[in-house]
PDB file of C-alpha atoms and ligand atoms in Angstrom:
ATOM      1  CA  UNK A  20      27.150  -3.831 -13.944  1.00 95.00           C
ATOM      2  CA  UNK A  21      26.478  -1.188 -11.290  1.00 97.00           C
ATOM      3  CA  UNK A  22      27.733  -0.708  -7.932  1.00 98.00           C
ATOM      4  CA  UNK A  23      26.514   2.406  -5.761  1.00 98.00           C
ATOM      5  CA  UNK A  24      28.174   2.883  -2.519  1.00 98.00           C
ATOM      6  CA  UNK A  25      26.869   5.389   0.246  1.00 98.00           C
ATOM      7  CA  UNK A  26      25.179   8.006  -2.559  1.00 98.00           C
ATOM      8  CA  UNK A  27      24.492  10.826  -0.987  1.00 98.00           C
ATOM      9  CA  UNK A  28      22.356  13.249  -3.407  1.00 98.00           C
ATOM     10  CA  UNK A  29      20.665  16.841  -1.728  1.00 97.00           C
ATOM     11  CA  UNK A  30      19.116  19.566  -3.713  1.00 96.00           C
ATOM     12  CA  UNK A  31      19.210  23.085  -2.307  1.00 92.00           C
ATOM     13  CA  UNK A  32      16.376  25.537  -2.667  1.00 89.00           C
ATOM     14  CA  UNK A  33      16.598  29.229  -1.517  1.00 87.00           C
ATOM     15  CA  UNK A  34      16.275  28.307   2.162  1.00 88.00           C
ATOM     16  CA  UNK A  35      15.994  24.119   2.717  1.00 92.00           C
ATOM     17  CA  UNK A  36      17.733  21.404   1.730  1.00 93.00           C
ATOM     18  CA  UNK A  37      16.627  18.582   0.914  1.00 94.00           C
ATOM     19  CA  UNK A  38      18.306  15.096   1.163  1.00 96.00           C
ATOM     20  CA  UNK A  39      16.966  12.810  -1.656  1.00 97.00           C
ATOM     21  CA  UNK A  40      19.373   9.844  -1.294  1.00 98.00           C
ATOM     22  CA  UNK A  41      20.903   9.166   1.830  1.00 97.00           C
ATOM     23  CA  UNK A  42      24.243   7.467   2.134  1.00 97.00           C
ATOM     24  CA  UNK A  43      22.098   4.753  -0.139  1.00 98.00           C
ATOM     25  CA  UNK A  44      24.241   1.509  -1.758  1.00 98.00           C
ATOM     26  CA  UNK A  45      22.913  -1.016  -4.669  1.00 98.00           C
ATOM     27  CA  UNK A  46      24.284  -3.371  -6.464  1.00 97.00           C
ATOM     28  CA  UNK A  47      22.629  -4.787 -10.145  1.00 97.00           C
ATOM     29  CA  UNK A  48      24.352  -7.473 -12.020  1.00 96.00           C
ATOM     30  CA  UNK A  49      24.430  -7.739 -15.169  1.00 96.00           C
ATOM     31  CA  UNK A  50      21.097  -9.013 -16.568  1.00 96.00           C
ATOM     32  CA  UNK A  51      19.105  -8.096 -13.341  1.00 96.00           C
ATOM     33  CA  UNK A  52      15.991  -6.755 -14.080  1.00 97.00           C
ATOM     34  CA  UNK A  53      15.334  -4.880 -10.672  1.00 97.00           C
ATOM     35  CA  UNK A  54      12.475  -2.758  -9.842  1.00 97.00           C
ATOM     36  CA  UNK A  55      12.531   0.459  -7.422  1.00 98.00           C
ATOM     37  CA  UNK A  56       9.222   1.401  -5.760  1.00 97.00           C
ATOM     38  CA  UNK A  57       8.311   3.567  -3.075  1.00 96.00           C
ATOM     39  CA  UNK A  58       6.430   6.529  -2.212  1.00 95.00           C
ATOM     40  CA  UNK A  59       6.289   9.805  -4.094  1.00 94.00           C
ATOM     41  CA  UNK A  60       9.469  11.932  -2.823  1.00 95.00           C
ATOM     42  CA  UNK A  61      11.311   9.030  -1.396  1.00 96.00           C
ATOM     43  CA  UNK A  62      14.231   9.450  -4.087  1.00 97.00           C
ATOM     44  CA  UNK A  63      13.893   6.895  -7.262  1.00 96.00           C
ATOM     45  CA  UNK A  64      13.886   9.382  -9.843  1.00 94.00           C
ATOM     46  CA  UNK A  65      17.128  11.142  -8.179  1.00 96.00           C
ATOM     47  CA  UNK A  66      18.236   7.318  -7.920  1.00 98.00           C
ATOM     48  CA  UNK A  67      17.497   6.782 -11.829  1.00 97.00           C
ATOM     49  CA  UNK A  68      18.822  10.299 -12.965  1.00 96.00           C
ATOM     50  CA  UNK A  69      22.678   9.548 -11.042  1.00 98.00           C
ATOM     51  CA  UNK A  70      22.162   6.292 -12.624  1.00 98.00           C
ATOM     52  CA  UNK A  71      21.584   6.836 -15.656  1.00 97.00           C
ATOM     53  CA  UNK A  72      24.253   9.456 -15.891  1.00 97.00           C
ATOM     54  CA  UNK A  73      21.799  12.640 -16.483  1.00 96.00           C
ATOM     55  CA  UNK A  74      23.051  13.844 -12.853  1.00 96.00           C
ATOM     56  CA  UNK A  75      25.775  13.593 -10.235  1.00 97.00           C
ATOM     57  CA  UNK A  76      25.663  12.509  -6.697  1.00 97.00           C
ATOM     58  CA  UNK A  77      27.123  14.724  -4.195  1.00 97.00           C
ATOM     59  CA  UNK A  78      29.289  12.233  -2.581  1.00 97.00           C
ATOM     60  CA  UNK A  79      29.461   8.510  -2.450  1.00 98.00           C
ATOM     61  CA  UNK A  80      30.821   5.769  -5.112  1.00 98.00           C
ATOM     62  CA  UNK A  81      29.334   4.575  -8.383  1.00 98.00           C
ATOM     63  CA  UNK A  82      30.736   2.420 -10.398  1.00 98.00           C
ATOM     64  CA  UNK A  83      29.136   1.756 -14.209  1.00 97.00           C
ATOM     65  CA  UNK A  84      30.661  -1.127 -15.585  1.00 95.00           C
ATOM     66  CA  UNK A  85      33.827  -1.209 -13.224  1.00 95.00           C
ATOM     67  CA  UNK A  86      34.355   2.651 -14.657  1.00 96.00           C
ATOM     68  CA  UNK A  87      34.201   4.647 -11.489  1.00 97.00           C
ATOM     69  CA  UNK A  88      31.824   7.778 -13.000  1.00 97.00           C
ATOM     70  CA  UNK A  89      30.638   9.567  -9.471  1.00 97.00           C
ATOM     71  CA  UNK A  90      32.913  12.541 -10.080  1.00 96.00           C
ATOM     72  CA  UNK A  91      32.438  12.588 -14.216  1.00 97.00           C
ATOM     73  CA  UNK A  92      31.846  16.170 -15.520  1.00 96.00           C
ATOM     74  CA  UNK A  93      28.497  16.725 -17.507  1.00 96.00           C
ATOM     75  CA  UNK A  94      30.425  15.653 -20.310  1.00 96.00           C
ATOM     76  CA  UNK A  95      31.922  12.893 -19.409  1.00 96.00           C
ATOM     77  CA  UNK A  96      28.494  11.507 -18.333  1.00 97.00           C
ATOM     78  CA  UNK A  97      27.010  12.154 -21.645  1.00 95.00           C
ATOM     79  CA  UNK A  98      29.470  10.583 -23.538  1.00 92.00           C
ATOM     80  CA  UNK A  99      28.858   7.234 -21.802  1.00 94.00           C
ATOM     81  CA  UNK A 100      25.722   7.918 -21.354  1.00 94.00           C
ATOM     82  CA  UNK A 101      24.631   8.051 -24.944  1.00 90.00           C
ATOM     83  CA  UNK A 102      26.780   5.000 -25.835  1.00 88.00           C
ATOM     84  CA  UNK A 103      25.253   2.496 -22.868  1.00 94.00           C
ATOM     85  CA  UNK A 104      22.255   3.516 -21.540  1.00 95.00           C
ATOM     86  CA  UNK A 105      18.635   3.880 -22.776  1.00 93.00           C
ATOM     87  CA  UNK A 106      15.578   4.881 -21.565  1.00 94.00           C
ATOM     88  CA  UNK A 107      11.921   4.552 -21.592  1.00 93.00           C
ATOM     89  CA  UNK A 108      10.173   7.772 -19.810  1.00 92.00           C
ATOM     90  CA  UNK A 109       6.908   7.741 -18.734  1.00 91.00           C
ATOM     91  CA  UNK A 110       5.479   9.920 -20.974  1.00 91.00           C
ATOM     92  CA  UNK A 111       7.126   8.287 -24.013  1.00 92.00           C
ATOM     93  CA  UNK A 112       9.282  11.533 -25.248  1.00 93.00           C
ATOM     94  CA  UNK A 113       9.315  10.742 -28.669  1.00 96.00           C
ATOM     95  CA  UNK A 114       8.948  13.811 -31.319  1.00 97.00           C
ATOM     96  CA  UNK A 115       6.331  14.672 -32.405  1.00 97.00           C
ATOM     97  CA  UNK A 116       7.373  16.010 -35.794  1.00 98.00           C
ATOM     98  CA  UNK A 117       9.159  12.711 -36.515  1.00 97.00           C
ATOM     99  CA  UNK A 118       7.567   9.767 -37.585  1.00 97.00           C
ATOM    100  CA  UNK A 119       8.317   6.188 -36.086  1.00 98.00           C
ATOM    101  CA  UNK A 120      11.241   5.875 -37.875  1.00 97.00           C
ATOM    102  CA  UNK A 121      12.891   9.044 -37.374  1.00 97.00           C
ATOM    103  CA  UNK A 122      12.213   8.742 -34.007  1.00 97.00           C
ATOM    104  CA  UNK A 123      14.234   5.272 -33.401  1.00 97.00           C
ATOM    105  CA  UNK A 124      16.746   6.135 -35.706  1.00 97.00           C
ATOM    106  CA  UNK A 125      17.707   9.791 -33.793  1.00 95.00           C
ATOM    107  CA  UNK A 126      20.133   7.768 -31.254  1.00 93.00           C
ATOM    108  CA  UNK A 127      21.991   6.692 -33.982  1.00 95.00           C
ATOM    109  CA  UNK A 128      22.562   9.789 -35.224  1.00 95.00           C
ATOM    110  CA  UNK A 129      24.288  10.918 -32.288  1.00 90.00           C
ATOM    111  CA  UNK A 130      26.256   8.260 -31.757  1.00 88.00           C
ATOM    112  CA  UNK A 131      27.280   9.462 -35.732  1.00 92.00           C
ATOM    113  CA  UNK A 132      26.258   6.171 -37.098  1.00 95.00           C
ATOM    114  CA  UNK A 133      27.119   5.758 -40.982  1.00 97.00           C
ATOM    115  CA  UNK A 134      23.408   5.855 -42.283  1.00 96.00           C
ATOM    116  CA  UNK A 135      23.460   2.317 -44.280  1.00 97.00           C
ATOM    117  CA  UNK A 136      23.929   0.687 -40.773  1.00 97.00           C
ATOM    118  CA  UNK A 137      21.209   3.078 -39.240  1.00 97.00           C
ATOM    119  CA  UNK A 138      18.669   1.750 -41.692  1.00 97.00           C
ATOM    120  CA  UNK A 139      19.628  -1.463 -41.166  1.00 96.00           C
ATOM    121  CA  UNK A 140      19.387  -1.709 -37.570  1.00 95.00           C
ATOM    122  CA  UNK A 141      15.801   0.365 -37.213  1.00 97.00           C
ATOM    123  CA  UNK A 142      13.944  -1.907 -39.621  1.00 96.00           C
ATOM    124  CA  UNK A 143      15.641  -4.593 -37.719  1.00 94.00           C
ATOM    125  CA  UNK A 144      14.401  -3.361 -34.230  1.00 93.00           C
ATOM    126  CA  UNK A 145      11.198  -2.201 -35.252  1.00 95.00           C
ATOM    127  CA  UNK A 146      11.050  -5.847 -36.363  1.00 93.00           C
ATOM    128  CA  UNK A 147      11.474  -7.028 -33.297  1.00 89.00           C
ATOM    129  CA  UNK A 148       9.563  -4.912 -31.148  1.00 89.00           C
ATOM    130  CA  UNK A 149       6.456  -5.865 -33.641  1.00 89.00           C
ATOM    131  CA  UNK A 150       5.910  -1.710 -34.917  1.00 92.00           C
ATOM    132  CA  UNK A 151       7.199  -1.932 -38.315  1.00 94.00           C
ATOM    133  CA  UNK A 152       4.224  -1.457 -40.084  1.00 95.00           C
ATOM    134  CA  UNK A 153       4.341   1.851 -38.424  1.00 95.00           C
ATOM    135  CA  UNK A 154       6.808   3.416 -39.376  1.00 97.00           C
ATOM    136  CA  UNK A 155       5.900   5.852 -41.372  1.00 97.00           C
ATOM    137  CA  UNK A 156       3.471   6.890 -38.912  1.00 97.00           C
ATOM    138  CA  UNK A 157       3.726  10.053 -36.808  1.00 98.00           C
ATOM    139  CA  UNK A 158       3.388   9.284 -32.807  1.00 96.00           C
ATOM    140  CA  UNK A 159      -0.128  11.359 -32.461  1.00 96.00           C
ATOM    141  CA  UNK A 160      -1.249   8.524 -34.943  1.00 96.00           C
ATOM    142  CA  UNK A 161      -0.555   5.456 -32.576  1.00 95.00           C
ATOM    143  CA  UNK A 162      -1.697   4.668 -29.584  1.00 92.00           C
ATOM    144  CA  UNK A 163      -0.181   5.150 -26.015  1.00 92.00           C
ATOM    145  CA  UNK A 164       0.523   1.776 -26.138  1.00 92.00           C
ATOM    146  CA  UNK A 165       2.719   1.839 -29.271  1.00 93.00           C
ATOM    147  CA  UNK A 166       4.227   4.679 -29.125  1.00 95.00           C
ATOM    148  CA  UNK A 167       5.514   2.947 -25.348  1.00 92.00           C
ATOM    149  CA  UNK A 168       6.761   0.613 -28.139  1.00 93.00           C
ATOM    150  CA  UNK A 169       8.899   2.674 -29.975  1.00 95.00           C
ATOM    151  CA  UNK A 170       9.885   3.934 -27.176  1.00 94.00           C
ATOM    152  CA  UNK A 171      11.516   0.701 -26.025  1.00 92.00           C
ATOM    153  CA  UNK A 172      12.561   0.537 -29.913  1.00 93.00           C
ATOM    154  CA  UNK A 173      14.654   3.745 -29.797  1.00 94.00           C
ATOM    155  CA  UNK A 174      15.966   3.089 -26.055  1.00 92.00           C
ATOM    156  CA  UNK A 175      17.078  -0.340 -27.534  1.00 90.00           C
ATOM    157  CA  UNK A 176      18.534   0.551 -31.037  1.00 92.00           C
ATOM    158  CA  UNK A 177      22.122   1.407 -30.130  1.00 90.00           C
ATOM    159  CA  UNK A 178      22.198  -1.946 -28.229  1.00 89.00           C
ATOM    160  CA  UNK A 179      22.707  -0.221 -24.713  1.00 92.00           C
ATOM    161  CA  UNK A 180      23.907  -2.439 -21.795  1.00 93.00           C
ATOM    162  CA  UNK A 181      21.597  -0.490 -19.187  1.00 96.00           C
ATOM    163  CA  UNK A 182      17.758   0.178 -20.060  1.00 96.00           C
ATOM    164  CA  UNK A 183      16.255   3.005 -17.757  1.00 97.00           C
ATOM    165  CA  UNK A 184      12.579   2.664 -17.411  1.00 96.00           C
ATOM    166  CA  UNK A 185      10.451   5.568 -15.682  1.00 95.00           C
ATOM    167  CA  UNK A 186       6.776   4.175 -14.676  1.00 94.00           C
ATOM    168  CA  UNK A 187       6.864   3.055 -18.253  1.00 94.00           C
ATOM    169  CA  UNK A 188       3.274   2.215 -18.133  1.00 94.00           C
ATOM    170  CA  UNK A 189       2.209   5.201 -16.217  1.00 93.00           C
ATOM    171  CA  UNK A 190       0.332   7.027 -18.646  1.00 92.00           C
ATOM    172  CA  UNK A 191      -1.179   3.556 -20.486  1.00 91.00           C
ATOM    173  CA  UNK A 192      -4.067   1.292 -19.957  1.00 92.00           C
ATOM    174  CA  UNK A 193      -3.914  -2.332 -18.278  1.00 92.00           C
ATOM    175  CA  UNK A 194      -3.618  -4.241 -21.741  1.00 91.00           C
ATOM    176  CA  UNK A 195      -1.090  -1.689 -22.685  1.00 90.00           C
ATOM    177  CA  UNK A 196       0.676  -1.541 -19.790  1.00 93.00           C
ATOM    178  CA  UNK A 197       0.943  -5.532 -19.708  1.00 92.00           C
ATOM    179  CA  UNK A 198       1.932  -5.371 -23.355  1.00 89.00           C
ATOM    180  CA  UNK A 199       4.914  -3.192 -22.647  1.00 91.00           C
ATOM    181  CA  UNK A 200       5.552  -5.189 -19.519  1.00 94.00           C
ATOM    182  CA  UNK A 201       5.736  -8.659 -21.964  1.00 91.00           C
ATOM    183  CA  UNK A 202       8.142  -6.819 -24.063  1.00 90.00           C
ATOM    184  CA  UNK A 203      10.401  -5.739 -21.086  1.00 93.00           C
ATOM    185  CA  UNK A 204      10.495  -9.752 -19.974  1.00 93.00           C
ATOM    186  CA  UNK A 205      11.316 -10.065 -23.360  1.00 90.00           C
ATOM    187  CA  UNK A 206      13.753  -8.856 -23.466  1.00 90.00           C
ATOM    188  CA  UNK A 207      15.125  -9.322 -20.126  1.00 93.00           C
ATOM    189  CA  UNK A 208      15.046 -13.111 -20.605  1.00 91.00           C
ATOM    190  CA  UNK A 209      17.044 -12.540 -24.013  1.00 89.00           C
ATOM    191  CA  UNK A 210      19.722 -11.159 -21.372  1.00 90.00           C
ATOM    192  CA  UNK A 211      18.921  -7.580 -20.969  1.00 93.00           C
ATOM    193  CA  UNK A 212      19.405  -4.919 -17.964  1.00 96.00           C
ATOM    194  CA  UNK A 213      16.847  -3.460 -16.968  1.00 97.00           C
ATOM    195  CA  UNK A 214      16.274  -0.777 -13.958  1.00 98.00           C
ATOM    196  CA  UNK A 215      12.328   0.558 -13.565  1.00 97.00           C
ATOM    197  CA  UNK A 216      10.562   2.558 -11.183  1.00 97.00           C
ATOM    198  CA  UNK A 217       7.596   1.655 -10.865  1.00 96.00           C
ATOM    199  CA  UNK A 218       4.185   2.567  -8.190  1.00 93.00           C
ATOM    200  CA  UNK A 219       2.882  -0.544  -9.737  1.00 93.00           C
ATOM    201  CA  UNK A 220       3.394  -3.663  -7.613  1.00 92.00           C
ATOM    202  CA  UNK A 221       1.974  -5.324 -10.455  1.00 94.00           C
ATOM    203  CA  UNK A 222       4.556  -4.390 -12.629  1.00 95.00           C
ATOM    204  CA  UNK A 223       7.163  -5.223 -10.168  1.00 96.00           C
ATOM    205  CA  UNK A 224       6.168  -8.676 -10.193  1.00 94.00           C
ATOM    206  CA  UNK A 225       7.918  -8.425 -13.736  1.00 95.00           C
ATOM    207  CA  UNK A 226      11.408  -7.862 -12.325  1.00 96.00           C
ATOM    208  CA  UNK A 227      13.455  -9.938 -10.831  1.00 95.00           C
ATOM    209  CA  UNK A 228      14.053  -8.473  -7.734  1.00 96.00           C
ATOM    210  CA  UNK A 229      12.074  -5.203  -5.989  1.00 97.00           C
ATOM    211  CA  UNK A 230      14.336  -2.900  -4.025  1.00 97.00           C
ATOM    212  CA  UNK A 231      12.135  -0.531  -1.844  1.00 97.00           C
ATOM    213  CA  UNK A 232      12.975   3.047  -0.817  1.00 97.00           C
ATOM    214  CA  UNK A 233      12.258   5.360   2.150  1.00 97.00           C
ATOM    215  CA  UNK A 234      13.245   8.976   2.551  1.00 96.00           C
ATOM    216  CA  UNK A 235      16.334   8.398   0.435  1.00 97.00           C
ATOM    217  CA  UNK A 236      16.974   4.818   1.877  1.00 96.00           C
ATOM    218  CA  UNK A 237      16.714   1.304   1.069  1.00 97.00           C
ATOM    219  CA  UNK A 238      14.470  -0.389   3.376  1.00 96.00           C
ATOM    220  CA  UNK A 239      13.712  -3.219   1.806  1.00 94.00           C
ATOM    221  CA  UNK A 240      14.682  -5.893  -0.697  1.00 94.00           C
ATOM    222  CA  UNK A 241      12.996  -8.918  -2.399  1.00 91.00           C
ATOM    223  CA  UNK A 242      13.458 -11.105  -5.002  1.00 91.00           C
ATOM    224  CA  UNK A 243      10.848 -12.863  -7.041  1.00 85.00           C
ATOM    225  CA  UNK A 244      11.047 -16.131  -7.382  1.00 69.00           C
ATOM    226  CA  UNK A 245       7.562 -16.665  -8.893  1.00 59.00           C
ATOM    227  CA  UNK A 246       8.572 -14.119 -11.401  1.00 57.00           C
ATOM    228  CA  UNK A 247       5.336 -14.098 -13.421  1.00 53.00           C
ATOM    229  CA  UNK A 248       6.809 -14.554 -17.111  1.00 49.00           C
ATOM    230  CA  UNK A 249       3.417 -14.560 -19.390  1.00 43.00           C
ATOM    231  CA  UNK A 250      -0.138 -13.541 -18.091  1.00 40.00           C
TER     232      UNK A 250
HETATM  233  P1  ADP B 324      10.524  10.232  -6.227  1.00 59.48           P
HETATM  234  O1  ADP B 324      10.999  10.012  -7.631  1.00 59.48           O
HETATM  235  O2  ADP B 324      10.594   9.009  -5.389  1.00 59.48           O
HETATM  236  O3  ADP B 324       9.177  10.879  -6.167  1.00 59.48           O
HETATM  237  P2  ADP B 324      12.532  12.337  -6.167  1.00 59.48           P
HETATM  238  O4  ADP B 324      13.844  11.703  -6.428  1.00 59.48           O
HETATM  239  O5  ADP B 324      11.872  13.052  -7.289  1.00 59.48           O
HETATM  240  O6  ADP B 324      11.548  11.261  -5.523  1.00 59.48           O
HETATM  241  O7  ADP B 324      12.686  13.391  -4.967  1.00 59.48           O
HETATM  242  C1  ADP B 324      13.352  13.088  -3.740  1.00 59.48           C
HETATM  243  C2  ADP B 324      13.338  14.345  -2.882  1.00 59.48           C
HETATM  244  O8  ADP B 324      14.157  15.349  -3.467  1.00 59.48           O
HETATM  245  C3  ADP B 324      11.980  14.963  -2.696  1.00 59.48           C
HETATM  246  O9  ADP B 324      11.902  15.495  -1.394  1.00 59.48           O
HETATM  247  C4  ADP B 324      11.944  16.058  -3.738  1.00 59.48           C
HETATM  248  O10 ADP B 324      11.082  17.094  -3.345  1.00 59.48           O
HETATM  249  C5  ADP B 324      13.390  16.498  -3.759  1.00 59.48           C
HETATM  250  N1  ADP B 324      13.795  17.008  -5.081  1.00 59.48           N
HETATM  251  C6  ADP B 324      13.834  16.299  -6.225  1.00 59.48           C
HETATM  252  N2  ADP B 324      14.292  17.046  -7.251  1.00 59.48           N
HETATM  253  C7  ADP B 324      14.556  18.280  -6.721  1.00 59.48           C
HETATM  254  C8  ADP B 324      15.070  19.508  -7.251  1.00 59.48           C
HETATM  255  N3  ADP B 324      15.412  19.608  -8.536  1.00 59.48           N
HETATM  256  N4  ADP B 324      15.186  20.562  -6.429  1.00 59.48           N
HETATM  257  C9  ADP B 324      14.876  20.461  -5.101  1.00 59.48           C
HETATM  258  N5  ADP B 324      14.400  19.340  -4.539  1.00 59.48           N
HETATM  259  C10 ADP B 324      14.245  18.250  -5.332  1.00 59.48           C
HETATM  260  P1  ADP B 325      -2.950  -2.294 -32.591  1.00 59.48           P
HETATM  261  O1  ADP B 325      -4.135  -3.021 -33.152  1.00 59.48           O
HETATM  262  O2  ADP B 325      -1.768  -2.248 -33.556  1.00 59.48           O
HETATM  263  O3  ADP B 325      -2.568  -2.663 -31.206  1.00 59.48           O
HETATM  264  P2  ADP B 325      -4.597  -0.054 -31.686  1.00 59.48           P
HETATM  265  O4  ADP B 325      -5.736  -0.956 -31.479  1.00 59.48           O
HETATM  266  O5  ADP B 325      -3.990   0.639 -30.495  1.00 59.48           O
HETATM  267  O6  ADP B 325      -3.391  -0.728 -32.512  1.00 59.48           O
HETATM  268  O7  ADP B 325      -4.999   1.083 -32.734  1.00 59.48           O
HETATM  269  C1  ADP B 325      -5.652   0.750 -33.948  1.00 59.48           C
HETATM  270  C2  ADP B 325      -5.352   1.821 -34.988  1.00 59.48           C
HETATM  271  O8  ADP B 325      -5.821   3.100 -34.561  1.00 59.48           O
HETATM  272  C3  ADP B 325      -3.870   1.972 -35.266  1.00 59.48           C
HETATM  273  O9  ADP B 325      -3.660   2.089 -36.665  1.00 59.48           O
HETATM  274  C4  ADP B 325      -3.483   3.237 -34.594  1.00 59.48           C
HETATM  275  O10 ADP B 325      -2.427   3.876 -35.285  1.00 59.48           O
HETATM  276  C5  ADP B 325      -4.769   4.030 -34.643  1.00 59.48           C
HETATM  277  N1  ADP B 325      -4.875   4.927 -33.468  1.00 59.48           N
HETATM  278  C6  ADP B 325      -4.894   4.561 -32.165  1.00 59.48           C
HETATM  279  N2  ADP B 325      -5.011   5.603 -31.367  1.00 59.48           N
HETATM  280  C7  ADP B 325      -5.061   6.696 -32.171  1.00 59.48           C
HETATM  281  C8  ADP B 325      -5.164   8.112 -31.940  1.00 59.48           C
HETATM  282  N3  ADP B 325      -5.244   8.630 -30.709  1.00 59.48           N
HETATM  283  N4  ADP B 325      -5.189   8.932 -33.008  1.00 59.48           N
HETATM  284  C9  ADP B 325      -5.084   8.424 -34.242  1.00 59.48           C
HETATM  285  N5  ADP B 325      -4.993   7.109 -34.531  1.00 59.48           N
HETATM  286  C10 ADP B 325      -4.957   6.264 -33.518  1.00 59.48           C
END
């Protein structure tokens, strides 16, 4: 599904640059559910963002689903973007102004789905994801812990074949966090990709296999065997 090679990413300020991924390589089959940890600064969001097509590498190969998309313009990226990939931010990012519904069903607009099919597939996927009685409800009305869920609903709902997860149980307590972590198994054991970064080496556990990053770098890879499916 995605194969980096030698991703070299720097951001320049007035006077420094900075290298945030250095000459780094990765490769995630599809239905992987990998985590990326490390410490603060050492380059996962950078790693996430060129991943998930909201920014460009400076040099280096990646390959999305054998398309070759390291030298895409902004709009090239977006295009693909919004048609395979969806993501789950920390801090949930859902609008305020729009209730549960509204929220899940935005992604559909703009990938200018006819709106008989848009109804159907929310009410399906808020089936699913076990929020439906919500949806009428405005996000300040739920908890961190379901809004996290529609969340996952609305990165899910145009049936993306990468899902992009940013310390998605950051800002959430344990029982929560190990709800949302339940539904990411969920889903990964119904065949999804997933990618998170995570601090949590408890959430890690999760995934399939933790890649670990220093100063731009992979250091160190593991998979987990003892994958711990229900807690
Ligand atoms: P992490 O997500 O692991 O905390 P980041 O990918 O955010 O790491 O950052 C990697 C490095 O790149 C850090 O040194 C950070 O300060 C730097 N960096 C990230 N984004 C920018 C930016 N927009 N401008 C300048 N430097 C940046
Ligand atoms: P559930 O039992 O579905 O897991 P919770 O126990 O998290 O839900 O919340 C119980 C009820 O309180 C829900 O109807 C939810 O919408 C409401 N609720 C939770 N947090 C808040 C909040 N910060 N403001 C308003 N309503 C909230």
């Amino acid at each position: 599904m995605i194969v980096i090679k030698d991703l070299v990413k720097t951001y320049r300020t007035e006077e420094v640059e900075t290298t945030a991924l250095n000459s780094l390589s990765l490769e995630v089959q599809k239905g992987e559910f990998v985590s990326i940890m490390g410490a603060s600064g050492c380059g996962k969001s950078t790693l996430l963002n060129i991943i998930g097509l909201l920014d460009a590498p400076n040099s280096g190969s990646y390959q999305f689903d054998g398309e070759e998309v390291a030298k895409y313009t902004e709009k090239e990226r977006s295009g693909l973007r919004k048609a395979n990939i969806g993501f789950v931010f920390q801090n949930f990012n859902l609008i305020d102004e729009l209730n549960v519904y509204e929220n899940v069903e935005l992604p559909l607009i703009y990938n200018k789905v006819p709106s008989k099919e848009r109804k159907e597939r929310v009410k399906l996927i808020l089936e699913r994801i076990g929020i439906a009685h919500r949806a009428k409800h405005f996000p300040l009305q739920l908890s961190g812990g379901q809004q996290q869920r529609v969340a996952v609903a609305r990165a899910l709902v145009t049936n993306p074949k990468l899902i992009l997860a940013d310390e998605p149980t950051g800002n959430l307590d344990s029982k929560s966090g190990n709800e949302v972590m339940e539904l990411l198994t969920e889903l990964h054991q119904s065949g999804a990709t997933i990618i998170m970064v995570t601090h949590s080496s408890y959430d890690a556990q999760f995934s399939s296999r933790v890649v670990t990053l220093k100063d731009g770098e992979i250091i160190s890879e593991h998979s987990n065997e003892n994958k711990m499916d229900i807690l």
